[in-house]
CSV table of C-alpha atoms in Angstrom, one decimal:
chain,number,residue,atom,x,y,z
A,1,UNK,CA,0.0,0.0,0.0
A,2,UNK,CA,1.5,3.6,-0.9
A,3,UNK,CA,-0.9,5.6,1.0
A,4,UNK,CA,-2.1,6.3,4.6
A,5,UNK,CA,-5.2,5.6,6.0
A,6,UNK,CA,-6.1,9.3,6.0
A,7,UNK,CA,-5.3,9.9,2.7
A,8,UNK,CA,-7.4,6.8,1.6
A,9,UNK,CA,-10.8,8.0,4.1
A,10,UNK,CA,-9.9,11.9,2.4
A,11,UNK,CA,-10.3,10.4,-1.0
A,12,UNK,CA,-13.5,8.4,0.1
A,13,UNK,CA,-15.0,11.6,1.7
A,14,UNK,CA,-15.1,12.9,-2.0
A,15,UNK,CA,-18.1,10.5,-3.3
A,16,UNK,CA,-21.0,12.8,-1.6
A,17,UNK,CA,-23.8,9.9,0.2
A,18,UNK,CA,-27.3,9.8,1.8
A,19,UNK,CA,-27.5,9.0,5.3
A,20,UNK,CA,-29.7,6.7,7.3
A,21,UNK,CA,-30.5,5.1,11.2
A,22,UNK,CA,-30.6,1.3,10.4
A,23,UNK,CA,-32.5,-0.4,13.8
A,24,UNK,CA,-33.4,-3.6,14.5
A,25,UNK,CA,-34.0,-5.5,18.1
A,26,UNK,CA,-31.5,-7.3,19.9
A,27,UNK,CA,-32.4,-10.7,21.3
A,28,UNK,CA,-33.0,-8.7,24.9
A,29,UNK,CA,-36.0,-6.7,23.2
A,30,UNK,CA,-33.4,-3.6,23.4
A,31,UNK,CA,-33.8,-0.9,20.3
A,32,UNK,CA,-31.0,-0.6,18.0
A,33,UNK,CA,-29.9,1.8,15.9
A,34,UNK,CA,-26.6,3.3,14.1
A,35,UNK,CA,-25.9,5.8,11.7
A,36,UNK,CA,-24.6,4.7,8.8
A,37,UNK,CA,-23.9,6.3,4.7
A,38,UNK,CA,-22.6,2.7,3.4
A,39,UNK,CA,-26.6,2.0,2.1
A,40,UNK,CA,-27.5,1.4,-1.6
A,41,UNK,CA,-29.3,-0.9,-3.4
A,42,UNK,CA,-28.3,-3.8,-4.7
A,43,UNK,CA,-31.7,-5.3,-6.8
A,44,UNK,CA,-34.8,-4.5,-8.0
A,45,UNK,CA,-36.1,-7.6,-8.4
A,46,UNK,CA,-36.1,-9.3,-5.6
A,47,UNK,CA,-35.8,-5.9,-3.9
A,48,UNK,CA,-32.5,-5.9,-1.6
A,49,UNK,CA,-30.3,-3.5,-0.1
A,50,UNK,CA,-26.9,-3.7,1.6
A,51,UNK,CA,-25.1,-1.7,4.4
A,52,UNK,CA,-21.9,-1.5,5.5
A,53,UNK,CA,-21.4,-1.8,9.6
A,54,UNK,CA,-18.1,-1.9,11.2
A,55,UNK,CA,-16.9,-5.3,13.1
A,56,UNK,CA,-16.1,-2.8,15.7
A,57,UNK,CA,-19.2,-1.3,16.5
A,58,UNK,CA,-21.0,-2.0,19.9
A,59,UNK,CA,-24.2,-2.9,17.6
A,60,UNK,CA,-22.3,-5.4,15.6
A,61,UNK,CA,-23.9,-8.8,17.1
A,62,UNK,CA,-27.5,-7.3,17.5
A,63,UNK,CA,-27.2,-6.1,13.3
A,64,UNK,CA,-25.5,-9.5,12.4
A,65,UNK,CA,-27.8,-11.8,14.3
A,66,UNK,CA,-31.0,-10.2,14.1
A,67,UNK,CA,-33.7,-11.3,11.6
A,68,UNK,CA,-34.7,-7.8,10.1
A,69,UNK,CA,-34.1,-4.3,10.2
A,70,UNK,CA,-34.9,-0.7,9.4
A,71,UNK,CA,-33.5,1.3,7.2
A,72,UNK,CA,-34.6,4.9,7.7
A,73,UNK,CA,-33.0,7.5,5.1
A,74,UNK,CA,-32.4,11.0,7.1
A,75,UNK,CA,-34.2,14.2,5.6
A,76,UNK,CA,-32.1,17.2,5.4
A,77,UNK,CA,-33.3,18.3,8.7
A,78,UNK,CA,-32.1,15.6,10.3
A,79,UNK,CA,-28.5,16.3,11.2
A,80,UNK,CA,-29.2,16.3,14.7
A,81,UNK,CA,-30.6,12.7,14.3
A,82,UNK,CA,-27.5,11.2,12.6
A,83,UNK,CA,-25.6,13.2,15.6
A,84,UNK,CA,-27.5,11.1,18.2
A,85,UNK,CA,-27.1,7.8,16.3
A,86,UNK,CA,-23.4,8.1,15.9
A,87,UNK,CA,-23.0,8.8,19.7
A,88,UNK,CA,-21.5,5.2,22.0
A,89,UNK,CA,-24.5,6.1,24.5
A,90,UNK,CA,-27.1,3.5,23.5
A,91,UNK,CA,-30.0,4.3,25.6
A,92,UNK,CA,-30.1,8.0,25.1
A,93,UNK,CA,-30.6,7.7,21.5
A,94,UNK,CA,-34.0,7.0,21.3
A,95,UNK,CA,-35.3,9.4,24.3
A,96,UNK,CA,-38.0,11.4,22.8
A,97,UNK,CA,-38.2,10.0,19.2
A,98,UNK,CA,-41.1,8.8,17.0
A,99,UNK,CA,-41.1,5.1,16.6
A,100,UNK,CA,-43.6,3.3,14.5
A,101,UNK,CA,-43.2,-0.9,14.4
A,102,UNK,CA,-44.4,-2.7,11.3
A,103,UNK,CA,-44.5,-6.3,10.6
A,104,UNK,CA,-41.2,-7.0,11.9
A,105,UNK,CA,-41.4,-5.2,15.1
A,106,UNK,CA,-38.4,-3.1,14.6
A,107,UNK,CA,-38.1,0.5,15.1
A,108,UNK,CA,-38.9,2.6,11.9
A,109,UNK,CA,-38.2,6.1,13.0
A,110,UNK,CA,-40.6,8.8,11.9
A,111,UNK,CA,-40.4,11.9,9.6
A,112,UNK,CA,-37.6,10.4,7.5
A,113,UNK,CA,-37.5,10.5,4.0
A,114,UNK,CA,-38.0,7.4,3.3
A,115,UNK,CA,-37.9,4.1,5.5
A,116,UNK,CA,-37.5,0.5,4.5
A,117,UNK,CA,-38.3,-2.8,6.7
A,118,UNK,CA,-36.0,-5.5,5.5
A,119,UNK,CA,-35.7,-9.1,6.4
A,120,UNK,CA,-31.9,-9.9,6.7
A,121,UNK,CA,-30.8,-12.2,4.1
A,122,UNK,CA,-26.8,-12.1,3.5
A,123,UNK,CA,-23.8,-11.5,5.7
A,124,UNK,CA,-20.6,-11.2,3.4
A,125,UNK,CA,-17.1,-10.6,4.7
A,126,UNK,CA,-15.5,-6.9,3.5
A,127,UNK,CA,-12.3,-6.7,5.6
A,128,UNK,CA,-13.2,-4.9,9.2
A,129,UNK,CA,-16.5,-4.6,8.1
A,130,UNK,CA,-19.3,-6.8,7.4
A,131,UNK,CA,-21.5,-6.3,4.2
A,132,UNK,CA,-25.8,-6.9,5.4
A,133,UNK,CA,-28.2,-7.9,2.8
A,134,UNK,CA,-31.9,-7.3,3.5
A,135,UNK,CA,-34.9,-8.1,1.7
A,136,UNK,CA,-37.4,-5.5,1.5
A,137,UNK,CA,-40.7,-6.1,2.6
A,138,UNK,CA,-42.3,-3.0,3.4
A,139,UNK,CA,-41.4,0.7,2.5
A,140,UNK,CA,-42.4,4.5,3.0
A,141,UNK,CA,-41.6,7.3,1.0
A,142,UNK,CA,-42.2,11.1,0.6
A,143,UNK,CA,-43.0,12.9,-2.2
A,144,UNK,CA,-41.5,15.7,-1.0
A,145,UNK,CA,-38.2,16.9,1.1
A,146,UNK,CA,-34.7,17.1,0.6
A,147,UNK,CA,-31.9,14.3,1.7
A,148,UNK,CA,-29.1,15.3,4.5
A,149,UNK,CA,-25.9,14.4,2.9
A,150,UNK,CA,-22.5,13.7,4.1
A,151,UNK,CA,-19.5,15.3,2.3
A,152,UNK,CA,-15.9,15.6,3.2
A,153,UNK,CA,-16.7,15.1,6.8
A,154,UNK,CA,-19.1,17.0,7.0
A,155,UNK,CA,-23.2,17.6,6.8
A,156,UNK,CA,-24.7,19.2,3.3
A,157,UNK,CA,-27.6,20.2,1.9
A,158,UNK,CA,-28.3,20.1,-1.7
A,159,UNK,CA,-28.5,23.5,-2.9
């Protein structure tokens, strides 16, 4: 390798993504949720999409074992939301926040731009990460808003 790991996560922070709070349930009943910009789709038919969630990350056993999850895509005024996800205090996150269940029983947060109920179907290796595949099998989306976008480290808007 001829390049650091900054250089390589400053060259990364170039490709402008969405954001979203993926949640599911750990096997104690607890609410998960983490903040992630590795989402994207991976099929339209049958409908899957794929995050990215470090092997590092207190949530990692809840996300990997689990049997569904929530993928909840932040609105532009949602900064503050993707703030709270990202913090290591688990319980806090989810004082005061809007929580609808669905089929699955996981959290799908509300006022987000779009939100997705996925059964997990794939775990793939990718290095310190792990790679989940869900299955969608219920969705919400708004006709109208804007997405809250991550940039060079940092929040945009579009313009």
């Amino acid at each position: 390798m001829t390049f650091d790991s900054r250089a390589y996560r400053n060259a990364l922070g170039c490709f402008a993504t969405g954001i979203a709070v993926v949640t599911t349930i750990a096997p104690d009943g607890e609410k998960i949720g983490v903040t992630v910009n590795s989402f994207s789709s991976v099929s339209l038919e049958p409908p899957l999409v794929q995050f990215c969630l470090g092997r590092a990350a207190m949530s990692f056993e809840a996300f990997t074992t689990a049997p569904s999850f929530a993928v909840n895509i932040l609105a532009e005024d949602q900064a503050e939301l993707s703030a709270r996800f990202s913090r290591r205090d688990l319980q806090e996150r989810w004082e005061g926040l809007g929580v609808e269940r669905w089929d699955t029983g996981v959290p799908i947060l509300t006022g987000c731009l779009a939100n997705l109920e996925c059964d997990r179907e794939h775990l793939y290796d990718g290095g310190d990460h792990v790679i989940i595949v869900g299955r969608v099998r219920r969705l919400k989306g708004s006709e109208s808003g804007q997405p809250l976008l991550y940039f060079r480290g940092g929040y945009q808007k579009l313009a």
